[in-house]
């Protein structure tokens, strides 16, 4: 029995669909995003603040921080990693914006990330300043099993003393193939 033109056309269409489906599933699996969360406990190592002088309480700062990360999500991620980085701030009376870079180090693997957000300082009932921060982050690169990492998320934190802050974060990542 000779295949008809319609049968050949249907076969080609069917094979095209199968190939498209196989490629889509493979690409989708390669880019599967993994949800992660954690808590940074960070200490300010250097605090370089300069008065701008244009407005009372206006400062710019470049600070370095170090600390650790504890994974708090269902997927363990950089649990007990060393966390180090730097932040540039521009604030008036403790309120303003910040941005910077950070790095996780764990078992020979490294993840680089960039963050930016806002800082808010209010006075507690007893007159002490309470500083909070929130913003977004993006993974920019990595080494070892995190080479070509991509992803992003959000964070919220609070200074618990002049030099110590606790920051809770959540996000997702994938390894670009």
mmCIF file of C-alpha atoms in Angstrom, residues 48-169:
data_model
loop_
_atom_site.group_PDB
_atom_site.id
_atom_site.type_symbol
_atom_site.label_atom_id
_atom_site.label_comp_id
_atom_site.label_asym_id
_atom_site.label_seq_id
_atom_site.Cartn_x
_atom_site.Cartn_y
_atom_site.Cartn_z
ATOM 1 C CA UNK A 48 33.259 53.957 56.357
ATOM 2 C CA UNK A 49 30.684 56.737 56.651
ATOM 3 C CA UNK A 50 31.143 60.235 55.272
ATOM 4 C CA UNK A 51 28.961 63.257 55.937
ATOM 5 C CA UNK A 52 27.718 64.759 52.684
ATOM 6 C CA UNK A 53 26.924 68.144 54.253
ATOM 7 C CA UNK A 54 24.014 69.162 52.046
ATOM 8 C CA UNK A 55 21.340 68.085 54.557
ATOM 9 C CA UNK A 56 21.571 67.380 58.281
ATOM 10 C CA UNK A 57 22.142 63.646 58.805
ATOM 11 C CA UNK A 58 23.025 62.864 55.161
ATOM 12 C CA UNK A 59 25.782 60.268 54.899
ATOM 13 C CA UNK A 60 27.199 57.936 52.295
ATOM 14 C CA UNK A 61 28.892 54.761 53.436
ATOM 15 C CA UNK A 62 30.873 51.825 52.168
ATOM 16 C CA UNK A 63 30.794 48.917 54.597
ATOM 17 C CA UNK A 64 32.244 45.416 54.547
ATOM 18 C CA UNK A 65 30.461 42.570 56.298
ATOM 19 C CA UNK A 66 31.145 38.950 57.213
ATOM 20 C CA UNK A 67 29.077 36.251 58.796
ATOM 21 C CA UNK A 68 27.324 33.002 58.092
ATOM 22 C CA UNK A 69 24.238 31.684 56.370
ATOM 23 C CA UNK A 70 21.877 29.061 57.739
ATOM 24 C CA UNK A 71 19.555 27.349 55.276
ATOM 25 C CA UNK A 72 15.915 27.623 56.394
ATOM 26 C CA UNK A 73 14.110 26.271 53.332
ATOM 27 C CA UNK A 74 12.969 22.791 52.386
ATOM 28 C CA UNK A 75 15.965 22.523 49.993
ATOM 29 C CA UNK A 76 19.274 22.766 51.844
ATOM 30 C CA UNK A 77 21.322 25.535 50.251
ATOM 31 C CA UNK A 78 24.632 26.997 51.396
ATOM 32 C CA UNK A 79 23.939 25.807 54.948
ATOM 33 C CA UNK A 80 26.668 27.099 57.295
ATOM 34 C CA UNK A 81 28.366 28.951 54.414
ATOM 35 C CA UNK A 82 30.717 31.849 55.085
ATOM 36 C CA UNK A 83 29.036 35.009 53.853
ATOM 37 C CA UNK A 84 31.092 38.092 52.995
ATOM 38 C CA UNK A 85 30.506 41.238 51.025
ATOM 39 C CA UNK A 86 30.188 44.991 50.804
ATOM 40 C CA UNK A 87 27.363 47.515 50.788
ATOM 41 C CA UNK A 88 27.188 51.108 49.611
ATOM 42 C CA UNK A 89 24.601 53.226 51.425
ATOM 43 C CA UNK A 90 23.144 56.687 50.856
ATOM 44 C CA UNK A 91 20.891 57.782 53.719
ATOM 45 C CA UNK A 92 19.488 60.765 55.578
ATOM 46 C CA UNK A 93 19.002 60.105 59.294
ATOM 47 C CA UNK A 94 19.267 56.357 58.653
ATOM 48 C CA UNK A 95 16.693 56.268 55.838
ATOM 49 C CA UNK A 96 17.708 55.686 52.253
ATOM 50 C CA UNK A 97 18.963 53.150 49.783
ATOM 51 C CA UNK A 98 21.707 50.571 49.764
ATOM 52 C CA UNK A 99 23.261 48.231 47.226
ATOM 53 C CA UNK A 100 26.227 45.944 47.074
ATOM 54 C CA UNK A 101 27.703 42.523 46.479
ATOM 55 C CA UNK A 102 28.076 39.368 48.506
ATOM 56 C CA UNK A 103 29.698 35.970 48.273
ATOM 57 C CA UNK A 104 28.877 32.574 49.789
ATOM 58 C CA UNK A 105 31.796 30.190 50.367
ATOM 59 C CA UNK A 106 31.171 26.517 51.211
ATOM 60 C CA UNK A 107 33.244 23.364 50.569
ATOM 61 C CA UNK A 108 35.154 24.903 47.651
ATOM 62 C CA UNK A 109 31.987 26.207 45.955
ATOM 63 C CA UNK A 110 31.318 29.933 45.639
ATOM 64 C CA UNK A 111 28.215 31.932 44.781
ATOM 65 C CA UNK A 112 28.320 35.636 43.912
ATOM 66 C CA UNK A 113 25.234 37.811 44.357
ATOM 67 C CA UNK A 114 24.200 41.434 44.025
ATOM 68 C CA UNK A 115 21.642 43.169 46.237
ATOM 69 C CA UNK A 116 19.808 46.490 46.396
ATOM 70 C CA UNK A 117 17.094 47.866 48.594
ATOM 71 C CA UNK A 118 16.010 50.411 51.148
ATOM 72 C CA UNK A 119 16.978 51.082 54.738
ATOM 73 C CA UNK A 120 14.535 52.531 57.278
ATOM 74 C CA UNK A 121 15.383 53.761 60.771
ATOM 75 C CA UNK A 122 12.731 54.518 63.371
ATOM 76 C CA UNK A 123 12.892 55.183 67.097
ATOM 77 C CA UNK A 124 11.733 52.557 69.565
ATOM 78 C CA UNK A 125 9.526 53.444 72.541
ATOM 79 C CA UNK A 126 12.616 54.097 74.650
ATOM 80 C CA UNK A 127 14.225 56.324 71.997
ATOM 81 C CA UNK A 128 16.708 53.831 70.559
ATOM 82 C CA UNK A 129 17.095 53.669 66.751
ATOM 83 C CA UNK A 130 15.740 50.527 65.092
ATOM 84 C CA UNK A 131 17.121 49.949 61.598
ATOM 85 C CA UNK A 132 15.477 47.591 59.108
ATOM 86 C CA UNK A 133 16.320 46.806 55.508
ATOM 87 C CA UNK A 134 14.618 45.056 52.635
ATOM 88 C CA UNK A 135 15.262 44.546 48.975
ATOM 89 C CA UNK A 136 16.046 42.155 46.173
ATOM 90 C CA UNK A 137 19.059 40.079 45.191
ATOM 91 C CA UNK A 138 20.316 38.389 42.043
ATOM 92 C CA UNK A 139 22.841 35.582 41.725
ATOM 93 C CA UNK A 140 25.502 36.770 39.270
ATOM 94 C CA UNK A 141 27.836 33.747 39.000
ATOM 95 C CA UNK A 142 29.415 30.877 40.874
ATOM 96 C CA UNK A 143 32.155 28.273 40.905
ATOM 97 C CA UNK A 144 32.168 24.501 41.343
ATOM 98 C CA UNK A 145 28.688 23.014 41.313
ATOM 99 C CA UNK A 146 27.242 26.557 41.186
ATOM 100 C CA UNK A 147 29.058 27.631 38.021
ATOM 101 C CA UNK A 148 26.567 29.545 35.833
ATOM 102 C CA UNK A 149 24.045 29.923 38.668
ATOM 103 C CA UNK A 150 21.159 32.268 37.925
ATOM 104 C CA UNK A 151 18.259 33.307 40.080
ATOM 105 C CA UNK A 152 16.925 35.960 42.403
ATOM 106 C CA UNK A 153 14.883 36.660 45.484
ATOM 107 C CA UNK A 154 13.993 39.046 48.275
ATOM 108 C CA UNK A 155 15.321 39.815 51.741
ATOM 109 C CA UNK A 156 14.265 41.561 54.950
ATOM 110 C CA UNK A 157 16.526 42.256 57.862
ATOM 111 C CA UNK A 158 17.106 44.133 61.066
ATOM 112 C CA UNK A 159 20.115 45.478 62.938
ATOM 113 C CA UNK A 160 20.212 43.918 66.401
ATOM 114 C CA UNK A 161 23.140 46.082 67.499
ATOM 115 C CA UNK A 162 25.300 48.811 66.004
ATOM 116 C CA UNK A 163 27.427 46.230 64.161
ATOM 117 C CA UNK A 164 25.270 43.053 63.870
ATOM 118 C CA UNK A 165 22.336 42.393 61.547
ATOM 119 C CA UNK A 166 20.066 39.428 60.900
ATOM 120 C CA UNK A 167 18.687 39.081 57.363
ATOM 121 C CA UNK A 168 16.073 36.535 56.264
ATOM 122 C CA UNK A 169 15.942 35.816 52.544
#
